[in-house]
CSV table of C-alpha atoms and ligand atoms in Angstrom, one decimal:
chain,number,residue,atom,x,y,z
T,1,MET,CA,0.0,1.3,4.0
T,2,ARG,CA,1.0,3.3,7.0
T,3,ILE,CA,0.6,2.3,10.6
T,4,PRO,CA,-1.0,5.0,12.6
T,5,ASP,CA,1.2,6.5,15.3
T,6,SER,CA,3.9,4.0,14.7
T,7,ASP,CA,7.5,4.3,15.8
T,8,PHE,CA,8.5,2.6,12.6
T,9,GLY,CA,9.2,5.8,10.7
T,10,ARG,CA,12.5,6.5,9.0
T,11,ARG,CA,13.6,10.0,8.5
T,12,THR,CA,13.3,11.6,5.1
T,13,ASP,CA,16.9,12.7,5.2
T,14,ASP,CA,18.1,9.1,5.3
T,15,VAL,CA,17.0,8.8,1.7
T,16,ASN,CA,19.3,9.7,-1.1
T,17,HIS,CA,16.9,10.2,-4.0
T,18,PRO,CA,13.9,12.4,-4.4
T,19,SER,CA,10.6,10.7,-3.7
T,20,LEU,CA,8.1,9.8,-6.3
T,21,GLU,CA,4.8,11.6,-6.2
T,22,ILE,CA,2.2,9.6,-4.2
T,23,HIS,CA,-1.2,10.0,-5.8
T,24,ARG,CA,-4.0,10.8,-3.5
T,25,TYR,CA,-7.6,9.9,-3.2
T,26,PRO,CA,-9.7,10.2,-5.4
T,27,HIS,CA,-7.2,10.1,-8.2
T,28,PRO,CA,-8.7,7.6,-10.8
T,29,VAL,CA,-5.5,5.6,-11.0
T,30,LEU,CA,-6.2,4.4,-7.5
T,31,ALA,CA,-9.6,3.0,-8.5
T,32,ARG,CA,-8.4,1.1,-11.5
T,33,ARG,CA,-7.6,-2.6,-11.7
T,34,ALA,CA,-3.9,-2.7,-12.6
T,35,GLU,CA,-2.4,-4.7,-15.5
T,36,PRO,CA,0.2,-7.5,-15.0
T,37,VAL,CA,3.9,-6.6,-15.2
T,38,GLU,CA,5.2,-8.0,-18.4
T,39,SER,CA,8.9,-8.0,-18.0
T,40,ILE,CA,11.5,-7.5,-15.3
T,41,ASP,CA,14.0,-5.1,-16.9
T,42,ASP,CA,16.2,-2.2,-15.9
T,43,GLU,CA,13.3,0.2,-16.1
T,44,LEU,CA,11.3,-2.0,-13.6
T,45,ARG,CA,14.3,-2.4,-11.3
T,46,GLY,CA,14.8,1.4,-11.3
T,47,LEU,CA,11.1,1.9,-10.5
T,48,VAL,CA,11.2,-0.6,-7.7
T,49,THR,CA,14.3,1.2,-6.1
T,50,ALA,CA,12.5,4.5,-6.3
T,51,MET,CA,9.3,3.0,-4.8
T,52,ILE,CA,11.2,1.5,-1.9
T,53,GLU,CA,12.9,4.9,-1.1
T,54,THR,CA,9.5,6.6,-1.5
T,55,MET,CA,7.9,4.2,0.9
T,56,TYR,CA,10.6,4.7,3.6
T,57,ALA,CA,10.6,8.5,3.1
T,58,ALA,CA,6.8,8.5,3.7
T,59,ASP,CA,7.1,6.3,6.8
T,60,GLY,CA,5.1,3.6,5.0
T,61,VAL,CA,5.3,-0.1,5.4
T,62,GLY,CA,4.0,-0.7,1.9
T,63,LEU,CA,3.6,1.1,-1.4
T,64,ALA,CA,1.8,-0.2,-4.5
T,65,ALA,CA,2.6,0.9,-8.1
T,66,PRO,CA,-0.9,2.6,-8.7
T,67,GLN,CA,-0.1,4.9,-5.8
T,68,ILE,CA,2.7,6.4,-7.9
T,69,GLY,CA,0.5,6.5,-11.0
T,70,ILE,CA,1.7,3.2,-12.5
T,71,SER,CA,-1.2,0.9,-13.1
T,72,ARG,CA,0.8,-2.4,-12.9
T,73,ARG,CA,0.5,-5.3,-10.5
T,74,LEU,CA,3.5,-4.6,-8.3
T,75,PHE,CA,4.0,-3.5,-4.7
T,76,VAL,CA,6.9,-3.2,-2.2
T,77,ALA,CA,6.6,-3.8,1.5
T,78,ASP,CA,8.6,-3.9,4.7
T,79,PRO,CA,6.2,-5.0,7.4
T,80,ARG,CA,9.0,-5.8,9.9
T,81,ARG,CA,9.3,-3.1,12.4
T,82,THR,CA,13.1,-3.2,12.8
T,83,GLU,CA,15.9,-0.8,12.3
T,84,ASP,CA,17.4,-2.6,9.4
T,85,PRO,CA,15.4,-2.1,6.2
T,86,GLU,CA,14.4,-5.3,4.6
T,87,PRO,CA,12.1,-4.4,1.7
T,88,GLN,CA,10.4,-7.1,-0.3
T,89,VAL,CA,9.1,-6.8,-3.9
T,90,PHE,CA,5.9,-8.5,-5.0
T,91,ILE,CA,5.4,-8.7,-8.8
T,92,ASN,CA,2.1,-10.1,-10.2
T,93,PRO,CA,1.1,-11.4,-6.8
T,94,GLU,CA,-1.8,-13.8,-6.1
T,95,ILE,CA,-3.2,-14.0,-2.6
T,96,ARG,CA,-5.1,-16.6,-0.6
T,97,LEU,CA,-6.9,-15.7,2.6
T,98,GLU,CA,-8.2,-17.8,5.5
T,99,GLY,CA,-9.0,-17.5,9.1
T,100,ASP,CA,-11.3,-15.2,11.1
T,101,LEU,CA,-11.8,-11.5,10.2
T,102,VAL,CA,-9.7,-9.4,12.5
T,103,PRO,CA,-10.2,-5.6,12.9
T,104,PHE,CA,-7.1,-3.3,12.8
T,105,GLU,CA,-6.7,0.4,12.3
T,106,GLU,CA,-5.0,1.2,9.0
T,107,GLY,CA,-3.8,4.3,7.3
T,108,CYS,CA,-2.9,4.8,3.6
T,109,LEU,CA,-0.2,7.0,2.1
T,110,SER,CA,-2.8,8.0,-0.6
T,111,ILE,CA,-5.3,9.1,2.1
T,112,PRO,CA,-3.4,11.1,4.7
T,113,ASP,CA,-5.1,11.9,8.0
T,114,VAL,CA,-7.7,9.1,7.5
T,115,ARG,CA,-7.5,6.1,9.7
T,116,VAL,CA,-10.1,3.4,9.5
T,117,THR,CA,-10.7,0.1,11.1
T,118,VAL,CA,-10.6,-2.6,8.5
T,119,ARG,CA,-11.6,-6.2,9.1
T,120,ARG,CA,-9.5,-8.7,7.2
T,121,PRO,CA,-8.8,-12.4,7.3
T,122,GLU,CA,-6.0,-13.3,9.7
T,123,VAL,CA,-4.0,-15.5,7.5
T,124,ALA,CA,-2.6,-14.6,4.1
T,125,THR,CA,-0.5,-16.7,1.7
T,126,ILE,CA,1.0,-14.7,-1.1
T,127,VAL,CA,2.6,-16.0,-4.3
T,128,ALA,CA,4.6,-13.5,-6.3
T,129,THR,CA,7.6,-13.0,-8.6
T,130,GLY,CA,10.6,-11.3,-7.1
T,131,LEU,CA,13.1,-9.1,-9.0
T,132,ASP,CA,15.1,-12.2,-9.7
T,133,GLY,CA,12.2,-13.5,-11.8
T,134,GLU,CA,11.5,-16.4,-9.5
T,135,ARG,CA,8.1,-17.1,-8.0
T,136,PHE,CA,8.1,-17.4,-4.2
T,137,GLU,CA,5.4,-18.1,-1.6
T,138,LEU,CA,5.0,-16.6,1.9
T,139,THR,CA,2.5,-17.2,4.6
T,140,ASP,CA,1.8,-14.9,7.6
T,141,ASP,CA,-0.8,-14.7,10.3
T,142,ASP,CA,0.2,-11.3,11.7
T,143,PHE,CA,1.1,-7.8,10.6
T,144,ALA,CA,2.7,-8.8,7.2
T,145,ALA,CA,-0.6,-10.5,6.3
T,146,ARG,CA,-2.3,-7.2,6.9
T,147,VAL,CA,0.1,-5.2,4.8
T,148,TRP,CA,0.0,-7.6,1.9
T,149,GLN,CA,-3.8,-7.5,1.8
T,150,HIS,CA,-3.8,-3.7,1.9
T,151,GLU,CA,-1.3,-3.4,-0.9
T,152,PHE,CA,-2.9,-6.2,-2.9
T,153,ASP,CA,-6.2,-4.3,-2.7
T,154,HIS,CA,-4.5,-1.3,-4.4
T,155,LEU,CA,-3.8,-3.5,-7.4
T,156,ASP,CA,-7.5,-4.1,-7.7
T,157,GLY,CA,-8.4,-0.5,-7.3
T,158,VAL,CA,-9.7,-1.0,-3.7
T,159,LEU,CA,-8.9,1.5,-0.9
T,160,ILE,CA,-9.5,1.4,2.8
T,161,VAL,CA,-12.3,3.9,2.3
T,162,ASP,CA,-14.1,1.2,0.3
T,163,ARG,CA,-13.8,-1.2,3.2
T,164,MET,CA,-14.7,1.1,6.1
T,165,SER,CA,-17.6,0.7,8.4
T,166,PRO,CA,-20.6,3.1,8.3
T,167,ARG,CA,-19.3,4.6,11.5
T,168,ASP,CA,-15.9,5.4,10.0
T,169,ARG,CA,-17.7,6.6,6.8
T,170,LEU,CA,-19.5,9.2,8.9
T,171,ALA,CA,-16.5,10.2,10.9
T,172,HIS,CA,-14.4,10.8,7.7
T,173,ARG,CA,-17.1,12.2,5.5
T,174,ARG,CA,-15.9,15.8,5.7
T,175,THR,CA,-12.2,14.9,5.2
T,176,LEU,CA,-13.0,12.8,2.1
T,177,LYS,CA,-15.3,15.5,0.7
T,178,GLU,CA,-12.5,18.0,1.1
T,179,MET,CA,-10.0,15.7,-0.7
T,180,ARG,CA,-12.5,15.2,-3.6
T,181,ALA,CA,-12.9,19.0,-3.8
T,182,ALA,CA,-9.2,19.6,-3.7
T,183,PHE,CA,-8.7,17.0,-6.5
T,184,GLU,CA,-11.5,18.6,-8.6
T,185,SER,CA,-9.9,22.0,-8.2
T,186,GLY,CA,-6.6,20.7,-9.5
T,187,ASP,CA,-4.7,20.6,-6.3
T,188,ARG,CA,-3.8,17.0,-6.3
T,189,GLY,CA,-1.9,17.1,-3.1
T,190,ALA,CA,1.5,16.4,-4.6
I,201,ZN,ZN1,-2.7,2.3,0.8
């Protein structure tokens, strides 16, 4: 997830490794329900490191594995808007939602230039496995709850364009059509 017009961004040249390719709408991997992560090994740890760097390089506050073409239930996030990076890793997460639906404008690294108002429950409790293999639980009623829900959606193949209002659908119709055309013609927006 990306916050529109945020001052959260970190500069690309702060990052040491090349970024992973972020797949864009309408790549089919983004619409697929991801499979559970089966083991936490060196390969997964390396992937997580690369995902975190890619998230920061793209000025994102969250990045899910399907966005980099890996259909596994895993995402990274850093919803705190502070100078010191504090990325968190969520493996095989489960989410519980409560409270009123709250509208908020969201962006997505897989759908550049599209910002839509998405209504989501205010409170989220997430249970996930960390890189240490331990299950942990977090609850939030603010921005982190928003980011977790956005990233969790990616694991179920759901994008913000699947949740947008008819008004936003109309507003972004042309942009999305152009993205579909670009994808069809083989320019996948790498
Ligand atoms: Zn997204």
